[in-house]
Amino acid sequence: EAKARGKGGVVYIEGSEREAAATQVRLREQIAQPDLSQFRIVYQPVVDLATRQVRGVEALLRWQHPELGNVPPDEFIPMAEHGGSIQRLGWWVLESVCRQVAAWSRQVPRHRLAVGVNVSIRQLDEPDFAVRVLDLIDEHGLERDQIILEITEQSLARDFENAVEVVAQLRAGGVSVAVDDYGTGYSSLQYLDRFAADVVKIDRSFVSNLVANEHTQKIVSSVLDMARALDLQSIAEGIETPEQLDVVLRLGCELGQGYLFSRPVGAEAIGELLGAGPLA
Ligand code: C2E
Ligand code: CA
Ligand code: CA
Ligand code: CA
């Protein structure tokens, strides 16, 4: 029987609704008590669009399920948020990333890489979240601004006031913060103003429409103007084609990531990339 993806990306065995529901229940149970040996982190390069030099990476979590294979994060992260394990999983990701960045620094001493780490807004509820993040970075001997915490714009609506406070603590401590999936939520401008982030990541849905749609070009262009006015770095997400690259470059975006440059890859591959030149 072939594995397929159902509505909402749920993994199920084709033809059996009941099995699909059972699989969902099982995944929910398992993610509530995650077996961390089944998880790993892959990294996608963030490149300078003009030179294709690797300027950073984004850490992306993978769940290699022993029976179901790769379960996508869009599926299990919401489950972990609801089931209460996102905090434990989130600390494991942060700790693993810090250890990896320290290893890269030893391997390629001249390269001071910045790493984007996705955090769920639920993690920001934890007491002393900011202090613990700063301690973790220091323990691994990293510079504070080597870690960029990515928070989705959409999730901000859920608990904006607390997020503003925690982000202020993080930034006061020297950690950078990115607004992820920018353009997919509401009242984006107001958020950016009060949130005072360092980086804005322009959602893939805009990038994929750029070439065919002049309206989208205007929107992205105004987002980039605003980012410059607020002194934010901008990263275009999901660049897949040379045509998309041409447009984002013409609109003045500096940084980007996407399959055109590299898919997310293992830590060893990143180590090799750092020693080499720009991405072809
Ligand atoms: P995101 O933060 O927006 O991450 C970018 C997603 O786009 C990744 O999917 C990446 O593999 C994919 N991507 C990158 N370049 C391209 C491209 O050119 N074309 C296409 N079609 N896709 C591209 P992924 O790894 O499946 O992650 C999905 C989402 O899961 C992430 O979206 C993020 O919101 C969440 N996530 C991943 N890892 C973590 C984590 O450690 N913690 C939390 N809280 N969320 C995570
Ligand atoms: Ca992200
Ligand atoms: Ca994103
Ligand atoms: Ca996303």
XYZ file of C-alpha atoms and ligand atoms in Angstrom:
329
model
C 0.000 0.000 0.000
C 1.287 3.414 -0.924
C 1.677 6.102 1.670
C -0.087 9.295 0.709
C -0.857 12.699 2.121
C -4.462 13.512 2.883
C -6.269 16.754 3.518
C -4.156 19.059 5.637
C -1.096 16.976 4.838
C -1.982 14.126 7.195
C -0.026 10.947 6.570
C -2.344 8.014 5.982
C -2.650 4.769 4.134
C -4.659 5.398 1.015
C -8.222 4.178 1.055
C -8.696 3.876 4.770
C -10.162 6.793 6.686
C -10.226 4.784 9.864
C -6.568 3.931 9.671
C -5.827 7.577 8.971
C -7.602 8.587 12.148
C -5.794 5.876 14.100
C -2.439 7.086 12.759
C -3.282 10.626 13.837
C -4.073 9.450 17.346
C -0.874 7.458 17.500
C 1.256 10.391 16.308
C -0.384 12.638 18.879
C 0.378 10.184 21.648
C 3.944 9.724 20.534
C 4.738 13.397 20.117
C 3.426 14.024 23.632
C 6.351 11.895 24.906
C 8.835 12.334 22.078
C 11.576 9.765 21.561
C 14.329 12.237 20.719
C 16.439 9.585 19.010
C 13.905 9.723 16.148
C 14.477 13.449 15.577
C 17.223 15.258 13.758
C 17.937 18.723 12.468
C 18.674 19.716 8.884
C 19.970 23.078 7.760
C 19.099 25.223 4.754
C 21.622 27.851 3.602
C 20.629 31.518 3.573
C 22.586 33.219 0.817
C 23.574 36.705 -0.212
C 21.490 36.924 -3.384
C 24.018 39.009 -5.293
C 27.075 36.826 -4.603
C 25.503 33.502 -3.552
C 27.827 33.422 -0.556
C 26.359 31.482 2.348
C 25.554 34.004 5.068
C 23.678 31.782 7.447
C 21.455 28.734 7.752
C 17.990 27.902 9.033
C 17.583 24.908 11.333
C 14.615 22.694 10.452
C 13.397 19.814 12.568
C 12.787 16.344 11.107
C 10.916 13.421 12.621
C 12.003 10.112 11.172
C 9.224 7.849 12.372
C 10.230 4.152 12.560
C 7.071 2.977 10.758
C 5.724 6.023 8.947
C 8.962 7.502 7.674
C 9.378 11.239 7.528
C 6.517 13.081 9.255
C 6.501 16.749 8.137
C 6.918 19.464 10.794
C 3.818 21.302 9.574
C 2.006 18.249 10.884
C 3.764 17.367 14.125
C 4.637 20.853 15.419
C 0.957 21.783 15.923
C 0.468 18.405 17.635
C 3.387 19.101 19.951
C 1.992 22.559 20.690
C -1.378 21.132 21.679
C 0.024 18.101 23.475
C 2.367 20.133 25.640
C 5.730 18.794 24.425
C 6.743 21.741 22.231
C 8.791 23.229 25.035
C 10.835 20.102 25.620
C 11.279 19.623 21.873
C 12.134 23.298 21.483
C 14.914 23.148 24.095
C 16.308 20.062 22.441
C 16.431 21.930 19.104
C 18.083 25.008 20.627
C 20.644 22.976 22.527
C 21.465 20.820 19.478
C 21.824 23.885 17.259
C 24.155 25.649 19.716
C 26.332 22.550 19.926
C 26.419 22.309 16.125
C 27.313 25.974 15.617
C 30.184 25.599 18.079
C 31.392 22.572 16.097
C 31.244 24.502 12.805
C 33.216 27.347 14.362
C 35.989 24.925 15.341
C 35.916 23.380 11.876
C 35.903 26.649 9.913
C 37.302 29.240 12.341
C 36.911 32.248 10.053
C 33.239 31.628 9.469
C 30.920 33.183 12.000
C 27.634 31.694 10.939
C 24.197 32.960 11.987
C 21.536 30.311 12.490
C 17.786 30.819 12.355
C 15.917 28.650 14.853
C 12.143 28.360 14.649
C 10.385 28.833 17.947
C 6.741 28.349 18.743
C 4.999 31.212 20.517
C 4.177 28.675 23.259
C 7.868 28.496 24.135
C 7.803 32.194 24.955
C 5.348 31.433 27.787
C 8.006 29.585 29.725
C 9.274 31.405 32.778
C 12.744 32.834 32.161
C 12.713 31.798 28.497
C 14.955 34.700 27.464
C 17.440 34.181 30.313
C 17.687 30.478 29.553
C 18.330 31.144 25.868
C 21.091 33.623 26.694
C 22.690 31.153 29.138
C 22.591 28.378 26.566
C 24.315 30.536 23.950
C 26.997 31.582 26.445
C 27.579 28.011 27.629
C 28.448 27.015 24.080
C 30.793 29.948 23.599
C 28.771 31.507 20.776
C 28.205 35.160 20.053
C 24.665 36.082 21.026
C 23.803 37.383 17.559
C 24.685 34.051 15.972
C 21.254 32.830 17.022
C 18.208 34.307 15.297
C 14.907 33.193 16.769
C 12.191 32.945 14.107
C 8.598 33.540 15.187
C 5.756 33.326 12.679
C 3.752 36.445 12.118
C 0.524 34.481 12.375
C 1.284 33.115 15.815
C 1.995 36.609 17.134
C -1.709 37.398 17.088
C -2.247 34.752 19.772
C -0.248 36.383 22.516
C 1.230 39.591 21.255
C 1.851 41.369 24.559
C 3.894 38.562 26.079
C 5.819 38.109 22.837
C 6.730 41.805 22.776
C 8.093 41.551 26.295
C 10.123 38.376 25.786
C 11.487 39.598 22.468
C 12.600 42.825 24.120
C 14.525 40.779 26.733
C 16.112 38.615 24.058
C 17.172 41.600 21.979
C 18.462 43.469 25.006
C 20.662 40.403 25.561
C 21.932 40.561 21.988
C 19.912 37.748 20.379
C 18.324 38.551 17.014
C 14.678 37.952 16.223
C 13.002 37.344 12.865
C 9.356 37.666 11.916
C 8.736 34.514 9.883
C 6.197 33.982 7.080
C 5.726 37.728 6.797
C 2.569 38.743 4.967
C 0.451 35.778 6.015
C -1.043 37.336 9.172
C -2.994 40.466 10.030
C -2.046 44.088 10.747
C 1.473 43.335 9.732
C 2.655 46.932 9.906
C 1.541 47.477 13.446
C 3.213 44.269 14.556
C 6.504 45.154 13.005
C 6.502 48.556 14.608
C 5.943 47.342 18.184
C 7.751 44.050 17.831
C 11.058 45.633 16.857
C 12.549 42.593 15.125
C 15.908 42.374 13.341
C 14.873 40.354 10.311
C 11.742 39.925 8.238
C 11.265 36.757 6.209
C 9.010 37.229 3.202
C 6.736 34.234 2.890
C 7.192 31.745 0.077
C 3.644 32.348 -1.203
C 4.712 35.837 -2.339
C 7.912 34.604 -3.934
C 6.106 31.916 -5.928
C 3.662 34.517 -7.319
C 6.266 37.146 -8.107
C 7.022 36.343 -11.705
C 3.445 36.108 -12.986
C 1.859 38.759 -10.822
C 2.802 42.440 -10.924
C 0.544 43.137 -7.990
C 2.614 40.766 -5.845
C 5.751 42.545 -7.018
C 4.351 45.818 -5.730
C 3.506 44.320 -2.366
C 6.941 42.768 -1.959
C 8.572 45.979 -3.096
C 6.734 47.948 -0.415
C 7.611 45.355 2.242
C 11.266 45.732 1.284
C 11.011 49.554 1.458
C 9.461 49.295 4.874
C 12.123 46.847 6.057
C 14.826 49.283 4.972
C 13.065 52.166 6.706
C 12.895 50.142 9.930
C 16.479 48.940 9.529
C 15.443 45.291 9.208
C 17.221 42.701 7.128
C 14.955 40.935 4.650
C 15.107 37.337 3.542
C 13.029 36.063 0.608
C 11.899 32.487 1.284
C 11.343 29.656 -1.151
C 13.254 30.891 -4.215
C 12.995 28.016 -6.680
C 13.722 29.490 -10.117
C 16.241 31.874 -11.711
C 13.276 34.047 -12.762
C 12.167 34.445 -9.155
C 15.739 35.290 -8.189
C 15.857 37.988 -10.888
C 12.724 39.639 -9.572
C 13.699 39.617 -5.875
C 17.122 40.968 -6.793
C 15.590 43.715 -8.891
C 13.267 44.612 -6.013
C 16.333 45.048 -3.821
C 16.163 42.049 -1.498
C 19.590 41.168 -0.090
C 19.211 37.675 1.317
C 17.289 34.576 0.318
C 16.861 30.865 0.646
C 15.237 28.221 -1.483
C 15.684 25.079 -3.523
C 17.422 27.105 -6.265
C 20.413 27.381 -3.925
C 20.012 24.346 -1.708
C 17.470 22.132 -0.043
C 17.820 21.644 3.691
C 20.835 19.337 4.230
C 22.668 17.602 7.071
C 25.174 19.350 9.318
C 28.180 17.692 7.624
C 27.186 19.109 4.236
C 26.973 22.586 5.742
C 30.437 22.148 7.242
C 31.771 21.374 3.766
C 29.897 24.289 2.200
C 31.439 26.742 4.632
C 34.900 25.737 3.558
C 33.976 26.077 -0.130
C 32.964 29.103 -2.199
C 29.588 30.508 -3.271
C 26.676 28.232 -4.208
C 26.535 27.658 -7.960
P 9.347 27.746 7.815
O 10.003 28.219 9.061
O 8.663 28.772 6.970
O 10.469 26.953 7.018
C 10.609 26.983 5.625
C 9.988 25.766 4.995
O 10.046 25.900 3.576
C 10.744 24.480 5.319
O 9.777 23.427 5.358
C 11.650 24.324 4.089
O 12.080 22.989 3.886
C 10.729 24.807 3.002
N 11.446 25.327 1.835
C 12.635 25.967 1.777
N 12.952 26.337 0.516
C 11.923 25.951 -0.261
C 11.630 26.061 -1.683
O 12.394 26.617 -2.474
N 10.441 25.547 -2.100
C 9.554 24.923 -1.262
N 8.425 24.428 -1.776
N 9.801 24.795 0.074
C 10.956 25.319 0.566
P 9.768 22.346 6.529
O 11.158 21.978 6.896
O 8.814 21.284 6.108
O 9.174 23.144 7.760
C 7.842 23.568 7.769
C 7.557 24.466 8.934
O 7.656 23.757 10.182
C 8.582 25.600 9.070
O 8.232 26.623 8.164
C 8.406 25.974 10.528
O 7.311 26.849 10.697
C 8.074 24.632 11.174
N 9.283 24.115 11.858
C 10.335 23.440 11.332
N 11.262 23.149 12.287
C 10.783 23.666 13.446
C 11.273 23.729 14.798
O 12.365 23.271 15.158
N 10.458 24.351 15.730
C 9.250 24.917 15.386
N 8.522 25.502 16.352
N 8.771 24.896 14.134
C 9.539 24.274 13.168
Ca 11.395 29.723 9.668
Ca 8.923 30.926 6.757
Ca 6.034 28.389 6.965
